[in-house]
Coordinates of C-alpha atoms in Angstrom, one line a residue:
M111 CA -50.6 -154.7 11.1
K112 CA -51.3 -150.5 11.2
R113 CA -54.1 -148.8 9.3
V114 CA -52.7 -145.9 7.5
A115 CA -55.4 -143.7 5.1
I116 CA -54.1 -141.4 2.8
I117 CA -55.9 -138.4 1.7
G118 CA -54.7 -137.1 -1.4
A119 CA -53.4 -139.4 -4.6
G120 CA -50.9 -136.8 -5.6
P121 CA -46.9 -137.3 -5.7
A122 CA -46.9 -136.5 -1.9
G123 CA -49.5 -139.1 -0.9
L124 CA -48.7 -142.0 -3.7
M125 CA -44.7 -141.6 -2.0
A126 CA -46.0 -141.5 1.7
A127 CA -48.1 -144.7 0.8
E128 CA -45.2 -146.3 -0.7
A129 CA -42.9 -145.4 2.7
A130 CA -45.7 -147.1 4.7
L131 CA -46.2 -150.2 2.8
E132 CA -42.8 -150.8 3.1
R133 CA -42.8 -150.7 7.0
G134 CA -45.7 -153.3 7.2
A135 CA -48.3 -150.8 7.3
R136 CA -51.9 -151.5 5.6
V137 CA -52.4 -148.9 3.1
A138 CA -55.7 -147.5 1.7
I139 CA -55.4 -143.9 -0.5
Y140 CA -58.3 -141.7 -0.9
D141 CA -59.0 -139.2 -3.5
A142 CA -61.7 -137.0 -4.9
M143 CA -60.9 -137.4 -8.4
P144 CA -61.9 -140.2 -10.3
S145 CA -58.3 -140.9 -11.0
P146 CA -55.0 -140.3 -9.1
A147 CA -52.2 -137.8 -9.6
R148 CA -53.9 -135.5 -12.4
K149 CA -52.2 -132.7 -11.7
F150 CA -48.8 -135.0 -11.9
L151 CA -49.8 -135.9 -15.1
M152 CA -50.8 -132.5 -16.4
A153 CA -47.3 -131.2 -15.6
G154 CA -45.9 -134.3 -17.6
K155 CA -47.7 -133.3 -20.7
S156 CA -44.8 -130.8 -21.6
G157 CA -42.3 -133.0 -20.3
L158 CA -42.1 -134.3 -16.4
N159 CA -39.1 -132.2 -14.8
I160 CA -39.2 -134.1 -11.8
T161 CA -36.1 -132.8 -9.9
H162 CA -32.5 -130.9 -10.9
S163 CA -28.8 -131.9 -11.3
E164 CA -27.5 -128.7 -9.4
D165 CA -25.3 -128.4 -6.7
E166 CA -26.9 -129.8 -3.6
G167 CA -26.3 -126.8 -1.3
V168 CA -28.0 -124.6 -3.8
F169 CA -30.6 -126.6 -4.8
R170 CA -31.9 -126.9 -0.8
S171 CA -31.3 -122.9 -1.1
R172 CA -34.1 -122.5 -3.8
Y173 CA -37.0 -123.6 -1.1
T174 CA -38.8 -120.7 1.0
A175 CA -39.8 -122.2 4.5
P176 CA -39.5 -120.8 8.1
D177 CA -37.1 -123.7 9.6
G178 CA -34.8 -126.7 8.5
R179 CA -37.9 -129.6 8.6
L180 CA -38.3 -129.0 4.8
A181 CA -34.7 -129.2 4.1
A182 CA -33.8 -131.8 6.6
M183 CA -36.1 -134.4 4.3
V184 CA -35.0 -132.7 1.0
E185 CA -31.4 -134.2 2.1
A186 CA -32.9 -137.5 3.0
F187 CA -34.5 -137.8 -0.3
G188 CA -33.5 -135.5 -3.1
P189 CA -32.2 -135.2 -6.4
A190 CA -30.0 -138.6 -6.3
E191 CA -32.6 -140.6 -4.5
I192 CA -35.3 -139.6 -7.1
I193 CA -33.6 -141.1 -9.9
R194 CA -32.7 -144.2 -7.9
W195 CA -36.0 -144.1 -7.4
M196 CA -37.2 -143.6 -10.9
K197 CA -34.6 -146.3 -12.2
G198 CA -36.3 -148.6 -10.0
L199 CA -39.9 -148.1 -11.5
G200 CA -38.2 -148.7 -15.2
A201 CA -37.6 -145.1 -15.8
E202 CA -34.5 -143.8 -17.1
T203 CA -33.3 -140.5 -16.5
Y204 CA -31.4 -137.7 -18.5
V205 CA -30.3 -134.3 -17.6
G206 CA -31.5 -131.0 -19.9
S207 CA -29.2 -128.5 -21.3
S208 CA -30.6 -126.2 -18.0
G209 CA -29.9 -129.0 -15.5
R210 CA -33.3 -130.3 -15.0
V211 CA -34.1 -133.9 -14.7
F212 CA -36.6 -135.7 -17.0
P213 CA -37.5 -139.2 -17.8
V214 CA -36.2 -140.2 -20.9
G215 CA -39.6 -140.7 -22.4
M216 CA -40.5 -137.0 -21.0
K217 CA -43.9 -137.8 -19.9
A218 CA -45.6 -139.2 -16.5
S219 CA -47.8 -141.6 -17.7
P220 CA -45.3 -144.4 -17.8
L221 CA -44.1 -143.5 -14.6
L222 CA -47.1 -143.2 -12.6
R223 CA -48.7 -146.7 -14.3
A224 CA -45.5 -148.3 -13.0
W225 CA -45.5 -146.7 -9.6
L226 CA -49.5 -147.7 -9.1
A227 CA -48.9 -151.1 -10.1
R228 CA -46.1 -151.7 -7.4
L229 CA -48.4 -150.0 -4.9
G230 CA -51.1 -152.5 -5.9
A231 CA -49.0 -155.1 -5.5
G232 CA -47.6 -154.3 -2.0
G233 CA -51.5 -154.3 -1.1
A234 CA -52.3 -150.5 -1.1
T235 CA -56.0 -149.8 -2.1
L236 CA -57.2 -147.0 -4.1
H237 CA -60.3 -145.4 -3.5
P238 CA -61.1 -142.6 -6.2
R239 CA -64.0 -140.4 -5.7
H240 CA -63.8 -139.9 -2.5
R241 CA -64.4 -136.5 -1.1
W242 CA -62.9 -136.1 2.6
R243 CA -65.3 -133.9 4.9
G244 CA -63.5 -134.1 8.1
W245 CA -64.3 -136.8 11.4
D246 CA -67.1 -137.7 12.7
D247 CA -67.8 -137.8 16.6
C248 CA -65.9 -140.6 17.3
G249 CA -63.0 -139.7 15.1
A250 CA -63.7 -141.7 12.2
L251 CA -63.0 -140.1 8.9
V252 CA -66.2 -139.1 6.9
F253 CA -66.3 -139.2 3.2
D254 CA -68.7 -138.4 0.5
T255 CA -69.1 -141.2 -2.2
P256 CA -71.0 -142.1 -5.3
E257 CA -72.6 -144.6 -2.9
G258 CA -73.3 -142.1 -0.3
E259 CA -71.3 -141.0 3.0
A260 CA -68.6 -143.3 4.3
R261 CA -66.6 -143.6 7.2
V262 CA -62.9 -145.1 7.9
E263 CA -61.1 -145.9 10.8
A264 CA -57.4 -145.7 11.1
D265 CA -54.5 -145.5 13.2
A266 CA -52.5 -142.8 11.3
T267 CA -54.2 -140.4 9.1
I268 CA -51.8 -138.7 6.1
L269 CA -53.4 -135.5 4.4
A270 CA -51.9 -134.7 1.2
L271 CA -54.4 -132.9 -0.4
G272 CA -52.3 -130.0 -2.3
G273 CA -52.5 -126.3 -2.5
A274 CA -55.4 -124.3 -3.9
S275 CA -54.6 -123.7 -7.6
W276 CA -55.9 -126.4 -10.8
S277 CA -59.2 -126.7 -8.6
R278 CA -60.2 -128.7 -11.7
L279 CA -57.4 -131.4 -11.1
G280 CA -58.2 -131.6 -7.3
S281 CA -56.4 -128.9 -5.5
D282 CA -59.3 -126.5 -4.3
G283 CA -57.8 -125.9 -0.9
A284 CA -61.4 -126.6 0.2
W285 CA -59.6 -128.4 3.4
A286 CA -58.1 -125.7 4.7
D287 CA -62.0 -124.7 6.6
I288 CA -61.9 -128.6 7.6
L289 CA -58.6 -128.0 9.9
A290 CA -59.2 -124.4 10.6
A291 CA -62.4 -125.3 12.2
R292 CA -60.4 -127.8 14.6
G293 CA -58.2 -124.7 15.5
V294 CA -55.5 -125.5 13.2
E295 CA -53.4 -122.6 11.9
I296 CA -53.5 -121.8 8.4
E297 CA -51.7 -119.1 6.6
P298 CA -53.8 -117.5 3.8
F299 CA -53.0 -119.0 0.0
A300 CA -51.2 -116.9 -2.5
P301 CA -50.4 -117.6 -5.9
S302 CA -46.9 -119.0 -6.6
N303 CA -45.1 -119.7 -9.9
C304 CA -47.8 -117.6 -11.6
G305 CA -48.2 -115.0 -14.1
F306 CA -48.7 -111.3 -13.0
T307 CA -50.9 -108.3 -14.6
V308 CA -50.0 -105.3 -16.3
D309 CA -52.4 -102.4 -17.7
W310 CA -51.0 -102.8 -21.4
S311 CA -52.0 -100.0 -23.5
A312 CA -54.8 -100.9 -26.5
R313 CA -51.9 -100.3 -29.1
M314 CA -49.5 -102.7 -27.2
L315 CA -51.9 -105.6 -27.1
A316 CA -53.2 -105.4 -30.6
A317 CA -49.8 -105.4 -31.7
Q318 CA -48.0 -108.0 -29.2
E319 CA -50.5 -110.1 -27.4
G320 CA -48.9 -113.7 -27.4
A321 CA -45.5 -112.9 -28.3
P322 CA -42.6 -114.0 -26.3
V323 CA -39.9 -111.7 -25.1
K324 CA -36.8 -113.9 -25.7
G325 CA -33.0 -114.0 -24.3
V326 CA -33.9 -111.1 -21.3
A327 CA -33.2 -111.0 -17.8
L328 CA -35.5 -110.5 -15.1
S329 CA -34.9 -109.2 -11.5
A330 CA -36.9 -107.7 -8.5
G331 CA -36.5 -108.2 -4.2
G332 CA -32.5 -108.4 -5.1
K333 CA -32.8 -111.8 -7.2
A334 CA -32.3 -112.2 -10.9
Q335 CA -33.5 -114.7 -13.7
R336 CA -32.6 -115.1 -16.8
G337 CA -35.2 -116.5 -19.5
D338 CA -38.0 -115.8 -21.6
F339 CA -41.4 -114.6 -21.3
V340 CA -45.0 -114.0 -22.6
I341 CA -47.0 -110.8 -23.2
T342 CA -50.6 -112.3 -22.3
R343 CA -53.7 -110.1 -22.1
A344 CA -53.6 -109.8 -18.3
G345 CA -49.9 -109.2 -18.5
I346 CA -46.5 -111.2 -18.4
E347 CA -46.7 -115.4 -17.8
S348 CA -44.3 -118.3 -18.1
G349 CA -40.7 -118.8 -17.9
A350 CA -38.5 -116.5 -16.2
V351 CA -41.4 -115.0 -13.9
Y352 CA -41.9 -117.8 -11.9
P353 CA -38.7 -117.8 -9.9
L354 CA -39.2 -114.1 -9.1
S355 CA -43.2 -114.8 -8.0
A356 CA -42.3 -114.8 -4.3
A357 CA -40.2 -111.6 -4.4
L358 CA -42.8 -109.7 -6.8
R359 CA -45.6 -111.1 -4.5
Q360 CA -44.3 -109.5 -1.4
E361 CA -43.7 -106.1 -3.1
L362 CA -47.1 -106.1 -4.4
A363 CA -48.3 -106.7 -0.6
G364 CA -46.2 -103.7 0.5
R365 CA -46.9 -101.3 -1.9
G366 CA -50.1 -102.5 -4.2
A367 CA -47.5 -102.6 -7.0
A368 CA -44.6 -104.1 -8.1
T369 CA -41.2 -103.1 -10.4
L370 CA -40.1 -105.8 -12.7
L371 CA -36.7 -104.7 -14.1
V372 CA -36.4 -106.4 -17.7
D373 CA -32.8 -106.3 -19.0
L374 CA -33.3 -106.7 -22.7
L375 CA -30.1 -106.8 -23.7
P376 CA -28.4 -108.9 -21.3
D377 CA -25.2 -110.2 -23.2
T378 CA -24.2 -106.3 -24.1
E379 CA -22.4 -104.3 -21.6
E380 CA -24.3 -100.8 -20.8
G381 CA -21.4 -98.8 -21.7
A382 CA -20.8 -101.0 -25.3
L383 CA -24.6 -100.1 -25.8
A384 CA -24.3 -96.3 -25.0
A385 CA -21.8 -96.4 -27.7
R386 CA -23.7 -97.5 -30.1
L387 CA -26.7 -95.1 -29.7
G388 CA -24.0 -92.4 -29.9
G389 CA -23.1 -93.6 -33.1
I390 CA -26.5 -93.1 -34.6
S391 CA -27.7 -89.8 -35.9
P392 CA -29.9 -87.7 -33.8
K393 CA -31.9 -87.1 -36.5
E394 CA -33.1 -91.0 -36.5
S395 CA -36.2 -91.9 -35.6
A396 CA -36.4 -93.5 -32.2
S397 CA -37.4 -96.7 -33.9
N398 CA -34.3 -96.7 -36.2
R399 CA -32.3 -96.1 -33.4
L400 CA -33.5 -98.9 -31.2
R401 CA -33.3 -100.7 -34.6
K402 CA -29.8 -100.0 -36.0
A403 CA -27.7 -99.4 -32.9
A404 CA -29.8 -101.7 -29.8
K405 CA -30.7 -104.5 -32.8
L406 CA -33.8 -104.1 -30.9
D407 CA -37.2 -104.8 -32.7
G408 CA -40.5 -106.2 -32.8
V409 CA -41.8 -107.0 -28.9
K410 CA -38.5 -105.4 -27.3
A411 CA -39.1 -102.4 -28.9
A412 CA -42.6 -102.4 -28.2
L413 CA -41.8 -102.9 -24.3
V414 CA -39.6 -99.8 -24.8
N415 CA -42.2 -97.7 -26.6
E416 CA -44.8 -98.8 -23.9
V417 CA -42.9 -98.1 -21.0
T418 CA -41.6 -94.4 -22.3
R419 CA -45.3 -94.0 -23.3
G420 CA -43.6 -94.0 -26.9
A421 CA -40.9 -91.1 -26.4
P422 CA -37.5 -93.1 -25.0
P423 CA -35.2 -90.9 -24.1
R424 CA -32.8 -89.6 -27.3
E425 CA -29.5 -89.2 -25.0
P426 CA -27.8 -92.3 -25.4
D427 CA -26.3 -92.8 -21.7
A428 CA -30.3 -92.4 -20.5
L429 CA -31.5 -95.2 -23.5
A430 CA -28.8 -97.5 -22.7
R431 CA -29.3 -97.4 -18.9
L432 CA -33.5 -97.8 -20.0
I433 CA -32.7 -100.5 -22.3
K434 CA -30.6 -102.3 -19.5
A435 CA -32.8 -102.3 -16.6
L436 CA -36.4 -101.3 -18.2
P437 CA -38.6 -101.1 -15.3
L438 CA -42.0 -102.9 -15.9
T439 CA -44.8 -102.0 -13.5
L440 CA -46.8 -104.4 -12.2
T441 CA -50.3 -104.4 -10.8
G442 CA -51.0 -107.9 -9.5
T443 CA -50.9 -111.7 -9.7
A444 CA -53.1 -113.9 -12.0
P445 CA -55.7 -115.9 -10.5
M446 CA -54.7 -118.3 -8.0
D447 CA -56.4 -121.2 -9.4
T448 CA -53.9 -120.5 -12.7
A449 CA -51.0 -120.5 -10.7
I450 CA -49.0 -123.8 -11.1
S451 CA -48.4 -123.6 -7.2
T452 CA -49.5 -121.7 -4.4
A453 CA -47.8 -120.3 -1.1
G454 CA -49.5 -120.6 2.3
G455 CA -51.4 -123.4 3.9
V456 CA -51.1 -125.6 7.3
A457 CA -48.5 -123.4 9.1
W458 CA -45.4 -124.8 10.3
N459 CA -45.9 -123.9 14.3
A460 CA -49.1 -126.2 14.2
L461 CA -46.9 -129.3 13.1
D462 CA -44.7 -131.1 15.1
A463 CA -41.1 -132.1 14.5
Q464 CA -42.5 -135.4 12.2
L465 CA -45.2 -133.2 10.6
M466 CA -47.9 -134.4 12.8
L467 CA -51.0 -132.0 13.8
K468 CA -50.5 -130.6 17.0
D469 CA -54.3 -130.5 17.6
I470 CA -55.3 -133.5 15.9
P471 CA -52.7 -136.5 17.1
G472 CA -52.5 -139.0 14.2
T473 CA -53.0 -136.4 11.5
Y474 CA -50.2 -135.5 9.5
C475 CA -49.7 -133.2 6.8
V476 CA -47.5 -133.3 3.8
G477 CA -47.0 -131.8 0.2
E478 CA -48.3 -128.6 -1.3
M479 CA -50.9 -128.1 1.8
V480 CA -47.9 -127.1 4.0
A481 CA -47.2 -123.2 3.7
W482 CA -43.7 -123.7 1.8
D483 CA -42.6 -122.2 -1.5
A484 CA -40.4 -123.1 -4.4
P485 CA -39.8 -122.2 -7.9
T486 CA -40.4 -124.6 -10.9
G487 CA -37.5 -126.6 -12.2
G488 CA -38.3 -129.8 -10.1
Y489 CA -38.4 -128.5 -6.8
L490 CA -41.9 -128.8 -6.3
L491 CA -41.9 -132.0 -7.1
T492 CA -39.1 -132.8 -5.4
A493 CA -40.2 -131.7 -1.8
C494 CA -43.5 -133.2 -2.1
L495 CA -42.0 -136.4 -2.7
A496 CA -39.4 -136.0 -0.2
M497 CA -42.0 -135.2 2.4
G498 CA -44.2 -138.2 1.9
R499 CA -41.2 -140.3 2.1
A500 CA -40.1 -138.9 5.4
V501 CA -43.6 -139.1 6.7
G502 CA -45.1 -142.1 5.5
A503 CA -42.3 -143.6 7.6
V504 CA -43.1 -141.9 10.9
A505 CA -46.8 -142.8 10.9
V506 CA -46.3 -146.2 10.8
Q507 CA -43.7 -146.2 13.6
S508 CA -45.5 -143.2 15.8
S509 CA -49.4 -144.7 15.6

């Protein structure tokens, strides 16, 4: 029996373990945390969105990666396969109004319990509180454990160590230094699916901190997204912001700031809005014109005043244009550790066709530790599962 060591007990690592077990390997799973899949469980607290039901071609277009390897893995083990896999674990699914796929019970914990039970029945062993430190001079894996240093020999090693966000759940990116010391190319980490900073005025924060901005359309870098976001003390967060994070991050890197265009009334045509604004007496206050003609008050009206420094244009066409494309200046990203996911990590050209490290034969990388990016909506988990599935199989065959 070939010995496969899997380091990281998140979705990618556990799926790699399952694929390796199915091919007759002896599998040991190591994780630095006291219990497995902590980030997976956290994702399930608000409803485990594990994949998406949209057209397969559209689905695969959501991923940012420099070549076709990730797309091929997602095509081989995509939404339909994941739904069947969940059913095999006793987890029925349903499709939400947005097309996102959830387990009927919404939570991650029942699915994880059934999954771990199946892995255990198949012979996999789980070793918590094992923090990986690299290799010794003989090529054995070295771990720090509560009982002291441990060394493990394996025929193949699959690294599924996550990115560099939510370090308290185990993804701290510390592995990057270990691999870089062995000559592996590492792309710098960057926050993804994250909030952004805005230099709000004291007045804006005093009145609107924590307020949701609902039913808007956001655009940046040629991409658009409808939904909601929240005003935070630092800037903006959540919902419709996340799918645009890659475009906004690129603009920030290029010029030190980014412009997010906010359509406050996405279901109203600009011409019709201008006509309504023109029908209000110019003697009315700015707030009354926004409220009576544009039906804007509360946080949306506050955003108009914030951007214009309390002096929105009085000319109807200009005000309509502003409401339909309110330019919000972003000054940076929220701290990386608060991001849902991270971009960067092991460069694709450091990996062969089967995601084995070219500089470290017999060692493979899967999941978020590889340099790819995707929005929330089930895309992140789907890719992690698909990569784990593919690499768990080839690691046994190639070792």
